PDB file of C-alpha atoms in Angstrom:
ATOM      1  CA  UNK A  13       0.000   0.000   0.000  1.00  0.00           C
ATOM      2  CA  UNK A  14       1.476   3.312  -1.046  1.00  0.00           C
ATOM      3  CA  UNK A  15       1.243   6.635   0.751  1.00  0.00           C
ATOM      4  CA  UNK A  16      -1.148   8.059  -1.849  1.00  0.00           C
ATOM      5  CA  UNK A  17      -3.585   5.176  -1.280  1.00  0.00           C
ATOM      6  CA  UNK A  18      -3.502   5.802   2.454  1.00  0.00           C
ATOM      7  CA  UNK A  19      -4.167   9.508   2.004  1.00  0.00           C
ATOM      8  CA  UNK A  20      -7.013   8.844  -0.438  1.00  0.00           C
ATOM      9  CA  UNK A  21      -8.634   6.412   1.969  1.00  0.00           C
ATOM     10  CA  UNK A  22      -8.289   8.854   4.855  1.00  0.00           C
ATOM     11  CA  UNK A  23     -10.665  11.286   3.176  1.00  0.00           C
ATOM     12  CA  UNK A  24      -8.150  13.666   1.652  1.00  0.00           C
ATOM     13  CA  UNK A  25      -8.870  12.655  -1.917  1.00  0.00           C
ATOM     14  CA  UNK A  26      -8.937  15.009  -4.843  1.00  0.00           C
ATOM     15  CA  UNK A  27     -11.948  17.279  -4.858  1.00  0.00           C
ATOM     16  CA  UNK A  28     -14.108  17.198  -7.933  1.00  0.00           C
ATOM     17  CA  UNK A  29     -17.033  19.308  -8.970  1.00  0.00           C
ATOM     18  CA  UNK A  30     -20.293  17.444  -9.033  1.00  0.00           C
ATOM     19  CA  UNK A  31     -22.965  17.816 -11.694  1.00  0.00           C
ATOM     20  CA  UNK A  32     -25.029  20.057  -9.454  1.00  0.00           C
ATOM     21  CA  UNK A  33     -22.130  22.401  -8.765  1.00  0.00           C
ATOM     22  CA  UNK A  34     -21.306  22.679 -12.464  1.00  0.00           C
ATOM     23  CA  UNK A  35     -24.955  23.393 -13.289  1.00  0.00           C
ATOM     24  CA  UNK A  36     -25.054  26.062 -10.577  1.00  0.00           C
ATOM     25  CA  UNK A  37     -21.899  27.729 -11.935  1.00  0.00           C
ATOM     26  CA  UNK A  38     -23.303  27.721 -15.481  1.00  0.00           C
ATOM     27  CA  UNK A  39     -26.606  29.173 -14.259  1.00  0.00           C
ATOM     28  CA  UNK A  40     -24.834  31.854 -12.238  1.00  0.00           C
ATOM     29  CA  UNK A  41     -22.617  32.824 -15.182  1.00  0.00           C
ATOM     30  CA  UNK A  42     -25.610  33.034 -17.512  1.00  0.00           C
ATOM     31  CA  UNK A  43     -27.518  35.206 -15.033  1.00  0.00           C
ATOM     32  CA  UNK A  44     -24.521  37.522 -14.697  1.00  0.00           C
ATOM     33  CA  UNK A  45     -24.197  37.857 -18.479  1.00  0.00           C
ATOM     34  CA  UNK A  46     -27.942  38.179 -19.153  1.00  0.00           C
ATOM     35  CA  UNK A  47     -28.136  41.973 -18.619  1.00  0.00           C
ATOM     36  CA  UNK A  48     -25.493  42.459 -21.321  1.00  0.00           C
ATOM     37  CA  UNK A  49     -27.660  40.605 -23.840  1.00  0.00           C
ATOM     38  CA  UNK A  50     -30.931  42.403 -23.029  1.00  0.00           C
ATOM     39  CA  UNK A  51     -31.602  45.510 -25.112  1.00  0.00           C
ATOM     40  CA  UNK A  52     -35.207  46.057 -24.047  1.00  0.00           C
ATOM     41  CA  UNK A  53     -35.778  48.287 -21.001  1.00  0.00           C
ATOM     42  CA  UNK A  54     -39.035  46.525 -20.075  1.00  0.00           C
ATOM     43  CA  UNK A  55     -37.444  43.073 -20.019  1.00  0.00           C
ATOM     44  CA  UNK A  56     -34.553  44.459 -17.993  1.00  0.00           C
ATOM     45  CA  UNK A  57     -37.020  45.965 -15.489  1.00  0.00           C
ATOM     46  CA  UNK A  58     -38.865  42.649 -15.162  1.00  0.00           C
ATOM     47  CA  UNK A  59     -35.569  40.803 -14.629  1.00  0.00           C
ATOM     48  CA  UNK A  60     -34.521  43.234 -11.878  1.00  0.00           C
ATOM     49  CA  UNK A  61     -37.939  42.965 -10.200  1.00  0.00           C
ATOM     50  CA  UNK A  62     -37.747  39.170 -10.241  1.00  0.00           C
ATOM     51  CA  UNK A  63     -34.282  39.269  -8.659  1.00  0.00           C
ATOM     52  CA  UNK A  64     -35.469  41.682  -5.940  1.00  0.00           C
ATOM     53  CA  UNK A  65     -38.459  39.527  -5.055  1.00  0.00           C
ATOM     54  CA  UNK A  66     -36.258  36.419  -5.063  1.00  0.00           C
ATOM     55  CA  UNK A  67     -33.902  38.066  -2.568  1.00  0.00           C
ATOM     56  CA  UNK A  68     -36.813  39.184  -0.386  1.00  0.00           C
ATOM     57  CA  UNK A  69     -38.441  35.751  -0.419  1.00  0.00           C
ATOM     58  CA  UNK A  70     -35.123  34.076   0.394  1.00  0.00           C
ATOM     59  CA  UNK A  71     -34.707  36.364   3.403  1.00  0.00           C
ATOM     60  CA  UNK A  72     -38.224  35.535   4.582  1.00  0.00           C
ATOM     61  CA  UNK A  73     -37.585  31.813   4.042  1.00  0.00           C
ATOM     62  CA  UNK A  74     -34.474  31.934   6.224  1.00  0.00           C
ATOM     63  CA  UNK A  75     -36.058  33.992   9.002  1.00  0.00           C
ATOM     64  CA  UNK A  76     -39.533  32.471   9.002  1.00  0.00           C
ATOM     65  CA  UNK A  77     -38.864  28.976   7.738  1.00  0.00           C
ATOM     66  CA  UNK A  78     -35.547  27.843   9.121  1.00  0.00           C
ATOM     67  CA  UNK A  79     -35.326  30.011  12.226  1.00  0.00           C
ATOM     68  CA  UNK A  80     -39.043  29.857  13.025  1.00  0.00           C
ATOM     69  CA  UNK A  81     -39.247  33.517  13.979  1.00  0.00           C
ATOM     70  CA  UNK A  82     -41.915  36.029  13.080  1.00  0.00           C
ATOM     71  CA  UNK A  83     -39.827  39.008  12.030  1.00  0.00           C
ATOM     72  CA  UNK A  84     -40.776  41.584   9.453  1.00  0.00           C
ATOM     73  CA  UNK A  85     -37.664  43.718   9.928  1.00  0.00           C
ATOM     74  CA  UNK A  86     -36.256  42.831   6.529  1.00  0.00           C
ATOM     75  CA  UNK A  87     -39.522  43.911   4.889  1.00  0.00           C
ATOM     76  CA  UNK A  88     -39.367  47.246   6.722  1.00  0.00           C
ATOM     77  CA  UNK A  89     -35.839  47.912   5.478  1.00  0.00           C
ATOM     78  CA  UNK A  90     -36.865  46.836   1.970  1.00  0.00           C
ATOM     79  CA  UNK A  91     -39.758  49.318   2.054  1.00  0.00           C
ATOM     80  CA  UNK A  92     -37.640  52.134   3.487  1.00  0.00           C
ATOM     81  CA  UNK A  93     -35.046  51.564   0.767  1.00  0.00           C
ATOM     82  CA  UNK A  94     -37.684  51.681  -1.962  1.00  0.00           C
ATOM     83  CA  UNK A  95     -39.322  54.797  -0.517  1.00  0.00           C
ATOM     84  CA  UNK A  96     -35.964  56.566  -0.189  1.00  0.00           C
ATOM     85  CA  UNK A  97     -35.039  55.556  -3.724  1.00  0.00           C
ATOM     86  CA  UNK A  98     -38.214  57.135  -5.110  1.00  0.00           C
ATOM     87  CA  UNK A  99     -37.675  60.348  -3.129  1.00  0.00           C
ATOM     88  CA  UNK A 100     -34.075  60.614  -4.341  1.00  0.00           C
ATOM     89  CA  UNK A 101     -35.124  59.838  -7.911  1.00  0.00           C
ATOM     90  CA  UNK A 102     -37.591  62.744  -7.845  1.00  0.00           C
ATOM     91  CA  UNK A 103     -34.896  65.150  -6.596  1.00  0.00           C
ATOM     92  CA  UNK A 104     -32.929  65.001  -9.838  1.00  0.00           C
ATOM     93  CA  UNK A 105     -29.449  63.765 -10.539  1.00  0.00           C
ATOM     94  CA  UNK A 106     -27.605  65.917  -7.993  1.00  0.00           C
ATOM     95  CA  UNK A 107     -30.008  65.221  -5.153  1.00  0.00           C
ATOM     96  CA  UNK A 108     -29.843  61.497  -5.718  1.00  0.00           C
ATOM     97  CA  UNK A 109     -26.044  61.607  -6.071  1.00  0.00           C
ATOM     98  CA  UNK A 110     -25.657  63.455  -2.762  1.00  0.00           C
ATOM     99  CA  UNK A 111     -28.248  61.253  -1.061  1.00  0.00           C
ATOM    100  CA  UNK A 112     -26.545  58.097  -2.296  1.00  0.00           C
ATOM    101  CA  UNK A 113     -23.148  59.317  -1.117  1.00  0.00           C
ATOM    102  CA  UNK A 114     -24.520  60.230   2.322  1.00  0.00           C
ATOM    103  CA  UNK A 115     -26.340  56.918   2.747  1.00  0.00           C
ATOM    104  CA  UNK A 116     -23.242  54.986   1.643  1.00  0.00           C
ATOM    105  CA  UNK A 117     -21.077  56.911   4.079  1.00  0.00           C
ATOM    106  CA  UNK A 118     -23.613  56.376   6.853  1.00  0.00           C
ATOM    107  CA  UNK A 119     -23.778  52.629   6.308  1.00  0.00           C
ATOM    108  CA  UNK A 120     -19.996  52.311   6.239  1.00  0.00           C
ATOM    109  CA  UNK A 121     -18.657  50.242   9.149  1.00  0.00           C
ATOM    110  CA  UNK A 122     -16.203  52.982  10.110  1.00  0.00           C
ATOM    111  CA  UNK A 123     -18.931  55.500  11.027  1.00  0.00           C
TER     112      UNK A 123
END
C-alpha cells in the first residue's frame, strides 16, 4: 500500500465538482451575463424585479422557515429603501447623487 492510497482512503482525496455544482456555476454565469444581452428596457425591469423579489423571499424563508421567527424587519428595510429611492429619484441627478453618497457613508462600518 502506497502513501497516496492511504491519504485517499483517509478522506483527503482530490476534490471534484459534481454535476449540481457545475450546473449552478453555469446558471450563475448566464444570469450575470444576461443583462449584457438584453436591449429592451421593459425586459430588464422585469428581470430586476424578479431578482429583488427572489432576494426578499429568500430572506423571509431563512427567518420564518428555518429560524421559526416572526420578524418583518427585513420587509421594513426593503420598504424604506424603496421609498428613499423614489424620493431621491424625484430630486434630480444631484439630489440622488448626494443622497446616495450620504447613505453609503452612513452605512460604512467605520462610522
